[in-house]
One Martini backbone bead per residue (centre of mass of N, CA, C, O) as a GRO file, in nm:
protein
  383
    1UNK     BB    1  -0.493   0.730  -0.796
    2UNK     BB    2  -0.445   0.627  -1.095
    3UNK     BB    3  -0.774   0.541  -1.112
    4UNK     BB    4  -0.929   0.824  -1.102
    5UNK     BB    5  -0.983   0.828  -1.433
    6UNK     BB    6  -1.230   0.636  -1.497
    7UNK     BB    7  -1.468   0.823  -1.591
    8UNK     BB    8  -1.332   0.852  -1.887
    9UNK     BB    9  -1.450   0.562  -1.988
   10UNK     BB   10  -1.771   0.558  -1.995
   11UNK     BB   11  -1.831   0.264  -1.836
   12UNK     BB   12  -1.620   0.079  -1.890
   13UNK     BB   13  -1.437  -0.170  -1.859
   14UNK     BB   14  -1.153  -0.272  -1.719
   15UNK     BB   15  -0.857  -0.312  -1.854
   16UNK     BB   16  -0.649  -0.593  -1.872
   17UNK     BB   17  -0.303  -0.675  -1.766
   18UNK     BB   18  -0.205  -1.010  -1.821
   19UNK     BB   19   0.022  -1.280  -1.725
   20UNK     BB   20  -0.022  -1.617  -1.729
   21UNK     BB   21   0.292  -1.690  -1.671
   22UNK     BB   22   0.282  -1.499  -1.379
   23UNK     BB   23   0.161  -1.648  -1.126
   24UNK     BB   24   0.375  -1.810  -0.928
   25UNK     BB   25   0.163  -1.972  -0.717
   26UNK     BB   26  -0.080  -1.821  -0.708
   27UNK     BB   27  -0.402  -1.823  -0.518
   28UNK     BB   28  -0.725  -1.795  -0.561
   29UNK     BB   29  -1.001  -1.797  -0.326
   30UNK     BB   30  -1.157  -1.509  -0.255
   31UNK     BB   31  -1.449  -1.277  -0.257
   32UNK     BB   32  -1.577  -0.939  -0.169
   33UNK     BB   33  -1.845  -0.704  -0.188
   34UNK     BB   34  -1.887  -0.369  -0.106
   35UNK     BB   35  -2.117  -0.156  -0.014
   36UNK     BB   36  -2.187   0.154   0.079
   37UNK     BB   37  -2.415   0.048   0.299
   38UNK     BB   38  -2.190  -0.121   0.479
   39UNK     BB   39  -2.159   0.123   0.645
   40UNK     BB   40  -2.150   0.267   0.928
   41UNK     BB   41  -2.340   0.544   1.019
   42UNK     BB   42  -2.389   0.619   0.709
   43UNK     BB   43  -2.104   0.555   0.609
   44UNK     BB   44  -1.936   0.488   0.350
   45UNK     BB   45  -1.786   0.196   0.201
   46UNK     BB   46  -1.506   0.376   0.111
   47UNK     BB   47  -1.174   0.445   0.025
   48UNK     BB   48  -0.995   0.187   0.047
   49UNK     BB   49  -0.622   0.181   0.087
   50UNK     BB   50  -0.587  -0.019   0.340
   51UNK     BB   51  -0.467  -0.314   0.519
   52UNK     BB   52  -0.493  -0.441   0.868
   53UNK     BB   53  -0.399  -0.626   1.123
   54UNK     BB   54  -0.501  -0.667   1.463
   55UNK     BB   55  -0.518  -0.986   1.495
   56UNK     BB   56  -0.555  -1.298   1.560
   57UNK     BB   57  -0.694  -1.586   1.499
   58UNK     BB   58  -0.949  -1.753   1.597
   59UNK     BB   59  -1.086  -2.065   1.650
   60UNK     BB   60  -1.344  -1.959   1.463
   61UNK     BB   61  -1.208  -1.776   1.219
   62UNK     BB   62  -1.154  -1.488   1.343
   63UNK     BB   63  -1.065  -1.157   1.203
   64UNK     BB   64  -0.918  -0.841   1.238
   65UNK     BB   65  -0.961  -0.542   1.037
   66UNK     BB   66  -0.816  -0.247   0.882
   67UNK     BB   67  -0.941   0.037   0.673
   68UNK     BB   68  -0.824   0.291   0.518
   69UNK     BB   69  -0.923   0.631   0.437
   70UNK     BB   70  -0.934   0.874   0.142
   71UNK     BB   71  -1.100   1.131   0.271
   72UNK     BB   72  -0.979   1.426   0.216
   73UNK     BB   73  -1.253   1.615   0.262
   74UNK     BB   74  -1.452   1.481   0.455
   75UNK     BB   75  -1.754   1.416   0.344
   76UNK     BB   76  -1.837   1.141   0.540
   77UNK     BB   77  -1.605   1.198   0.756
   78UNK     BB   78  -1.372   1.148   0.949
   79UNK     BB   79  -1.083   1.037   0.989
   80UNK     BB   80  -1.050   0.683   0.890
   81UNK     BB   81  -1.140   0.336   0.980
   82UNK     BB   82  -1.235   0.013   0.890
   83UNK     BB   83  -1.371  -0.227   1.098
   84UNK     BB   84  -1.337  -0.583   1.030
   85UNK     BB   85  -1.479  -0.902   1.027
   86UNK     BB   86  -1.327  -1.207   0.937
   87UNK     BB   87  -1.453  -1.524   0.812
   88UNK     BB   88  -1.287  -1.833   0.802
   89UNK     BB   89  -1.252  -2.111   0.563
   90UNK     BB   90  -0.986  -2.316   0.525
   91UNK     BB   91  -1.100  -2.565   0.370
   92UNK     BB   92  -1.289  -2.394   0.146
   93UNK     BB   93  -1.188  -2.109   0.073
   94UNK     BB   94  -1.356  -1.904   0.266
   95UNK     BB   95  -1.534  -1.583   0.319
   96UNK     BB   96  -1.659  -1.337   0.553
   97UNK     BB   97  -1.843  -1.048   0.658
   98UNK     BB   98  -1.883  -0.889   0.949
   99UNK     BB   99  -1.836  -0.686   1.171
  100UNK     BB  100  -1.868  -0.319   1.194
  101UNK     BB  101  -1.646  -0.027   1.234
  102UNK     BB  102  -1.531   0.282   1.336
  103UNK     BB  103  -1.205   0.441   1.313
  104UNK     BB  104  -1.063   0.719   1.446
  105UNK     BB  105  -0.761   0.922   1.403
  106UNK     BB  106  -0.829   1.267   1.475
  107UNK     BB  107  -1.036   1.385   1.717
  108UNK     BB  108  -0.768   1.402   1.882
  109UNK     BB  109  -0.492   1.551   2.077
  110UNK     BB  110  -0.199   1.575   2.184
  111UNK     BB  111   0.022   1.746   2.323
  112UNK     BB  112   0.196   1.917   2.071
  113UNK     BB  113  -0.016   1.818   1.847
  114UNK     BB  114  -0.085   1.853   1.507
  115UNK     BB  115  -0.332   1.864   1.294
  116UNK     BB  116  -0.388   1.806   0.990
  117UNK     BB  117  -0.557   1.978   0.752
  118UNK     BB  118  -0.505   1.722   0.558
  119UNK     BB  119  -0.642   1.389   0.513
  120UNK     BB  120  -0.479   1.110   0.325
  121UNK     BB  121  -0.536   0.794   0.363
  122UNK     BB  122  -0.292   0.516   0.265
  123UNK     BB  123  -0.157   0.398   0.535
  124UNK     BB  124  -0.149   0.089   0.751
  125UNK     BB  125  -0.069  -0.007   1.094
  126UNK     BB  126  -0.042  -0.248   1.368
  127UNK     BB  127   0.050  -0.257   1.698
  128UNK     BB  128   0.008  -0.542   1.883
  129UNK     BB  129   0.115  -0.454   2.163
  130UNK     BB  130  -0.057  -0.159   2.176
  131UNK     BB  131  -0.272  -0.086   1.926
  132UNK     BB  132  -0.143   0.108   1.749
  133UNK     BB  133  -0.151   0.347   1.490
  134UNK     BB  134   0.019   0.343   1.175
  135UNK     BB  135   0.022   0.627   0.948
  136UNK     BB  136  -0.057   0.773   0.623
  137UNK     BB  137  -0.033   1.091   0.448
  138UNK     BB  138  -0.058   1.285   0.146
  139UNK     BB  139  -0.229   1.510   0.146
  140UNK     BB  140  -0.203   1.862  -0.008
  141UNK     BB  141   0.019   2.040  -0.186
  142UNK     BB  142  -0.165   2.251  -0.324
  143UNK     BB  143  -0.268   2.325  -0.003
  144UNK     BB  144  -0.015   2.300   0.200
  145UNK     BB  145  -0.039   1.984   0.269
  146UNK     BB  146   0.152   1.760   0.412
  147UNK     BB  147   0.305   1.486   0.429
  148UNK     BB  148   0.274   1.187   0.656
  149UNK     BB  149   0.355   1.032   0.978
  150UNK     BB  150   0.154   0.848   1.219
  151UNK     BB  151   0.003   0.832   1.560
  152UNK     BB  152  -0.265   0.630   1.702
  153UNK     BB  153  -0.534   0.559   1.866
  154UNK     BB  154  -0.820   0.365   1.849
  155UNK     BB  155  -0.986   0.638   1.970
  156UNK     BB  156  -0.846   0.908   1.814
  157UNK     BB  157  -0.552   0.984   1.918
  158UNK     BB  158  -0.310   1.206   1.833
  159UNK     BB  159   0.032   1.147   1.923
  160UNK     BB  160   0.201   1.161   1.635
  161UNK     BB  161   0.469   1.310   1.435
  162UNK     BB  162   0.693   1.220   1.217
  163UNK     BB  163   0.996   1.278   1.105
  164UNK     BB  164   1.110   1.404   0.802
  165UNK     BB  165   1.306   1.384   0.565
  166UNK     BB  166   1.403   1.639   0.358
  167UNK     BB  167   1.362   1.494   0.076
  168UNK     BB  168   1.030   1.483   0.113
  169UNK     BB  169   0.999   1.790   0.120
  170UNK     BB  170   0.836   2.020  -0.027
  171UNK     BB  171   0.940   2.334  -0.175
  172UNK     BB  172   0.644   2.352  -0.301
  173UNK     BB  173   0.358   2.393  -0.421
  174UNK     BB  174   0.250   2.136  -0.614
  175UNK     BB  175   0.515   2.152  -0.836
  176UNK     BB  176   0.798   2.034  -0.740
  177UNK     BB  177   1.161   2.023  -0.725
  178UNK     BB  178   1.117   1.884  -0.440
  179UNK     BB  179   1.001   1.596  -0.333
  180UNK     BB  180   0.689   1.521  -0.301
  181UNK     BB  181   0.447   1.449  -0.512
  182UNK     BB  182   0.145   1.468  -0.610
  183UNK     BB  183   0.006   1.170  -0.531
  184UNK     BB  184   0.324   1.035  -0.440
  185UNK     BB  185   0.339   0.914  -0.166
  186UNK     BB  186   0.258   0.734   0.124
  187UNK     BB  187   0.139   0.391   0.056
  188UNK     BB  188   0.387   0.246   0.215
  189UNK     BB  189   0.394   0.044   0.520
  190UNK     BB  190   0.575  -0.075   0.820
  191UNK     BB  191   0.615  -0.294   1.107
  192UNK     BB  192   0.778  -0.452   1.319
  193UNK     BB  193   0.735  -0.705   1.551
  194UNK     BB  194   0.844  -0.497   1.789
  195UNK     BB  195   0.778  -0.184   1.712
  196UNK     BB  196   1.070  -0.018   1.644
  197UNK     BB  197   1.016  -0.013   1.328
  198UNK     BB  198   0.999   0.175   1.020
  199UNK     BB  199   0.869   0.122   0.692
  200UNK     BB  200   0.904   0.322   0.386
  201UNK     BB  201   0.735   0.439   0.073
  202UNK     BB  202   0.711   0.582  -0.217
  203UNK     BB  203   0.520   0.556  -0.497
  204UNK     BB  204   0.726   0.757  -0.627
  205UNK     BB  205   0.937   0.959  -0.737
  206UNK     BB  206   1.110   1.216  -0.671
  207UNK     BB  207   1.163   1.515  -0.809
  208UNK     BB  208   1.496   1.492  -0.780
  209UNK     BB  209   1.522   1.172  -0.897
  210UNK     BB  210   1.363   1.108  -1.131
  211UNK     BB  211   1.213   0.882  -1.371
  212UNK     BB  212   1.500   0.745  -1.441
  213UNK     BB  213   1.760   0.566  -1.547
  214UNK     BB  214   1.888   0.363  -1.711
  215UNK     BB  215   1.843   0.160  -1.945
  216UNK     BB  216   1.583  -0.032  -1.788
  217UNK     BB  217   1.548   0.170  -1.550
  218UNK     BB  218   1.350   0.247  -1.318
  219UNK     BB  219   1.215   0.426  -1.098
  220UNK     BB  220   1.323   0.572  -0.799
  221UNK     BB  221   1.269   0.442  -0.472
  222UNK     BB  222   1.247   0.518  -0.136
  223UNK     BB  223   1.364   0.316   0.136
  224UNK     BB  224   1.275   0.356   0.480
  225UNK     BB  225   1.436   0.336   0.800
  226UNK     BB  226   1.291   0.379   1.130
  227UNK     BB  227   1.302   0.494   1.444
  228UNK     BB  228   1.030   0.509   1.642
  229UNK     BB  229   1.132   0.665   1.894
  230UNK     BB  230   1.337   0.891   1.746
  231UNK     BB  231   1.330   0.918   1.409
  232UNK     BB  232   1.564   0.783   1.298
  233UNK     BB  233   1.766   0.704   1.034
  234UNK     BB  234   1.889   0.373   0.946
  235UNK     BB  235   1.798   0.366   0.635
  236UNK     BB  236   1.848   0.373   0.260
  237UNK     BB  237   1.692   0.262  -0.041
  238UNK     BB  238   1.645   0.121  -0.366
  239UNK     BB  239   1.347   0.103  -0.564
  240UNK     BB  240   1.241  -0.031  -0.874
  241UNK     BB  241   1.025   0.033  -1.100
  242UNK     BB  242   0.810  -0.038  -1.336
  243UNK     BB  243   0.716  -0.033  -1.642
  244UNK     BB  244   0.433   0.131  -1.825
  245UNK     BB  245   0.446  -0.041  -2.049
  246UNK     BB  246   0.573  -0.387  -2.124
  247UNK     BB  247   0.670  -0.279  -2.365
  248UNK     BB  248   0.707  -0.001  -2.505
  249UNK     BB  249   0.498   0.262  -2.648
  250UNK     BB  250   0.451   0.504  -2.909
  251UNK     BB  251   0.116   0.555  -2.890
  252UNK     BB  252   0.140   0.711  -2.626
  253UNK     BB  253   0.025   0.955  -2.452
  254UNK     BB  254   0.300   1.090  -2.275
  255UNK     BB  255   0.421   0.825  -2.282
  256UNK     BB  256   0.593   0.636  -2.066
  257UNK     BB  257   0.533   0.483  -1.776
  258UNK     BB  258   0.450   0.370  -1.442
  259UNK     BB  259   0.441   0.235  -1.162
  260UNK     BB  260   0.314   0.177  -0.823
  261UNK     BB  261   0.366   0.187  -0.475
  262UNK     BB  262   0.097   0.065  -0.243
  263UNK     BB  263   0.242  -0.186  -0.085
  264UNK     BB  264   0.376  -0.339   0.227
  265UNK     BB  265   0.574  -0.628   0.364
  266UNK     BB  266   0.743  -0.731   0.636
  267UNK     BB  267   1.007  -0.947   0.701
  268UNK     BB  268   1.213  -1.111   0.928
  269UNK     BB  269   1.475  -1.103   0.713
  270UNK     BB  270   1.427  -0.796   0.566
  271UNK     BB  271   1.235  -0.848   0.369
  272UNK     BB  272   0.980  -0.781   0.105
  273UNK     BB  273   0.665  -0.678  -0.002
  274UNK     BB  274   0.521  -0.567  -0.325
  275UNK     BB  275   0.271  -0.353  -0.458
  276UNK     BB  276   0.194  -0.309  -0.801
  277UNK     BB  277   0.048  -0.030  -0.987
  278UNK     BB  278  -0.138   0.022  -1.302
  279UNK     BB  279  -0.271   0.300  -1.520
  280UNK     BB  280  -0.419   0.321  -1.852
  281UNK     BB  281  -0.646   0.394  -2.088
  282UNK     BB  282  -0.431   0.287  -2.329
  283UNK     BB  283  -0.330   0.002  -2.136
  284UNK     BB  284  -0.453  -0.039  -1.858
  285UNK     BB  285  -0.425  -0.289  -1.598
  286UNK     BB  286  -0.175  -0.355  -1.332
  287UNK     BB  287  -0.096  -0.638  -1.102
  288UNK     BB  288   0.184  -0.682  -0.877
  289UNK     BB  289   0.406  -0.917  -0.706
  290UNK     BB  290   0.688  -0.872  -0.475
  291UNK     BB  291   1.013  -0.971  -0.392
  292UNK     BB  292   1.248  -0.813  -0.154
  293UNK     BB  293   1.614  -0.759  -0.148
  294UNK     BB  294   1.835  -0.531   0.046
  295UNK     BB  295   2.121  -0.642   0.134
  296UNK     BB  296   2.294  -0.509  -0.138
  297UNK     BB  297   2.213  -0.227  -0.100
  298UNK     BB  298   2.249   0.094  -0.112
  299UNK     BB  299   2.310   0.377   0.078
  300UNK     BB  300   2.102   0.698   0.033
  301UNK     BB  301   2.059   0.909   0.273
  302UNK     BB  302   2.293   1.131   0.159
  303UNK     BB  303   2.113   1.176  -0.098
  304UNK     BB  304   1.941   1.421  -0.262
  305UNK     BB  305   1.996   1.281  -0.548
  306UNK     BB  306   1.918   1.022  -0.817
  307UNK     BB  307   2.015   1.153  -1.057
  308UNK     BB  308   2.227   0.932  -1.225
  309UNK     BB  309   2.200   0.684  -1.056
  310UNK     BB  310   2.401   0.345  -1.046
  311UNK     BB  311   2.346   0.167  -0.822
  312UNK     BB  312   2.237  -0.051  -0.578
  313UNK     BB  313   1.954  -0.216  -0.573
  314UNK     BB  314   1.704  -0.387  -0.498
  315UNK     BB  315   1.592  -0.713  -0.515
  316UNK     BB  316   1.354  -0.831  -0.751
  317UNK     BB  317   1.068  -1.065  -0.742
  318UNK     BB  318   0.837  -1.223  -0.916
  319UNK     BB  319   0.542  -1.375  -0.803
  320UNK     BB  320   0.284  -1.223  -0.949
  321UNK     BB  321  -0.011  -1.202  -1.134
  322UNK     BB  322  -0.318  -1.113  -1.015
  323UNK     BB  323  -0.497  -1.133  -1.269
  324UNK     BB  324  -0.405  -1.417  -1.358
  325UNK     BB  325  -0.503  -1.541  -1.070
  326UNK     BB  326  -0.822  -1.385  -1.055
  327UNK     BB  327  -0.841  -1.099  -1.026
  328UNK     BB  328  -0.988  -0.818  -1.056
  329UNK     BB  329  -1.010  -0.535  -1.248
  330UNK     BB  330  -0.870  -0.298  -1.028
  331UNK     BB  331  -0.801  -0.081  -0.739
  332UNK     BB  332  -0.539  -0.199  -0.601
  333UNK     BB  333  -0.390  -0.102  -0.259
  334UNK     BB  334  -0.401  -0.350  -0.043
  335UNK     BB  335  -0.220  -0.541   0.226
  336UNK     BB  336  -0.239  -0.851   0.423
  337UNK     BB  337  -0.206  -1.084   0.645
  338UNK     BB  338  -0.337  -1.387   0.679
  339UNK     BB  339  -0.416  -1.690   0.726
  340UNK     BB  340  -0.305  -1.992   0.754
  341UNK     BB  341  -0.287  -2.278   0.602
  342UNK     BB  342  -0.280  -2.617   0.656
  343UNK     BB  343  -0.015  -2.633   0.449
  344UNK     BB  344   0.145  -2.339   0.538
  345UNK     BB  345   0.041  -2.118   0.377
  346UNK     BB  346   0.034  -1.804   0.294
  347UNK     BB  347  -0.174  -1.509   0.320
  348UNK     BB  348  -0.383  -1.260   0.153
  349UNK     BB  349  -0.528  -0.944   0.206
  350UNK     BB  350  -0.728  -0.748  -0.016
  351UNK     BB  351  -0.782  -0.406  -0.154
  352UNK     BB  352  -1.003  -0.171  -0.284
  353UNK     BB  353  -1.047   0.151  -0.446
  354UNK     BB  354  -1.340   0.346  -0.536
  355UNK     BB  355  -1.336   0.663  -0.506
  356UNK     BB  356  -1.643   0.706  -0.463
  357UNK     BB  357  -1.711   0.516  -0.749
  358UNK     BB  358  -1.927   0.255  -0.811
  359UNK     BB  359  -1.981   0.274  -1.119
  360UNK     BB  360  -1.658   0.192  -1.191
  361UNK     BB  361  -1.609   0.075  -0.902
  362UNK     BB  362  -1.491  -0.124  -0.624
  363UNK     BB  363  -1.530  -0.288  -0.311
  364UNK     BB  364  -1.270  -0.522  -0.252
  365UNK     BB  365  -1.224  -0.838  -0.097
  366UNK     BB  366  -0.938  -1.049  -0.088
  367UNK     BB  367  -0.806  -1.399  -0.124
  368UNK     BB  368  -0.471  -1.527  -0.105
  369UNK     BB  369  -0.212  -1.750  -0.203
  370UNK     BB  370   0.111  -1.842  -0.137
  371UNK     BB  371   0.395  -1.942  -0.186
  372UNK     BB  372   0.659  -2.060  -0.072
  373UNK     BB  373   0.945  -1.913   0.061
  374UNK     BB  374   1.145  -2.108  -0.059
  375UNK     BB  375   1.054  -2.061  -0.351
  376UNK     BB  376   1.097  -1.758  -0.357
  377UNK     BB  377   1.409  -1.759  -0.294
  378UNK     BB  378   1.488  -1.943  -0.543
  379UNK     BB  379   1.416  -1.703  -0.761
  380UNK     BB  380   1.642  -1.523  -0.714
  381UNK     BB  381   1.818  -1.295  -0.862
  382UNK     BB  382   2.084  -1.171  -0.986
  383UNK     BB  383   2.272  -0.867  -0.947
   0.00000   0.00000   0.00000
């Protein structure tokens, strides 16, 4: 969403803001660019906002992923995700893109389930036990279509809309006084390995939560854990976004902004990874990856507003600056775990969203390697 303003650049290359000192052990392995006509059924391969693994890698090095599409007005086809087979060469650190097909999200509905009037697909995960898709839509609050989290079958039957805690529900269309702000909804979610819990976070702070905390404290984002069967909230804590640019600059029109949380991956120990992205025409683009430990964070599920709140947020540790590690400066929006390398390192598959405007942006799938998780945990700062 943040980089949807790119046409205003007049065709210039996207300026990158990268800190070469902050690579942090990340290693760029390979990437591939998808053209619009790489999409099946003459539907453009664009608008890819998140990537999720469907299954484990085969002995031949093949693994299936799905990429949800944010075609809000459904100009090119129904609400959908692109399923693509990636073929990995672990020894040479290369991959290629194989067979592709569309998976539609809501072409039919289960009894007593209403299809959202507008679907803006931004987050997606696959429950590997059942094959069901858990996904989020930002909706369009200007047109009274609310954000939501949903569950669909791989063949497009919308089975369920999960209940949202009241703090997230906009109190009026457009610019709300409370709830999710337009285009600042749920871009990051994940499901635990048992498929029993969902974790999700809004891209930016809620309207009633304020833009920032004390001096040096970035905007508060609520990270919510939900029981998938009952829809009950099991806990909620604060994740603080980075400011952008950092340090602040007085010459920016509109003041200093912040990054946005666009993707997350839950780890078995309860910590998680977060991808933060920021763009300003007068400051460039920044993409960073963080490890987050919520173990000592306060539970804020009973707080209607976080304005003026100075409790304990989750501890975040910078893993690396993805642009400094070699990724192209573009609109990176999604990530999923890829295959492990022979040396045991975990890898990530990442994707950019071209906003259906390939003159200024691209649809890129990239592959990077992470440092060891022992090294990541050793970097954890004191609270």
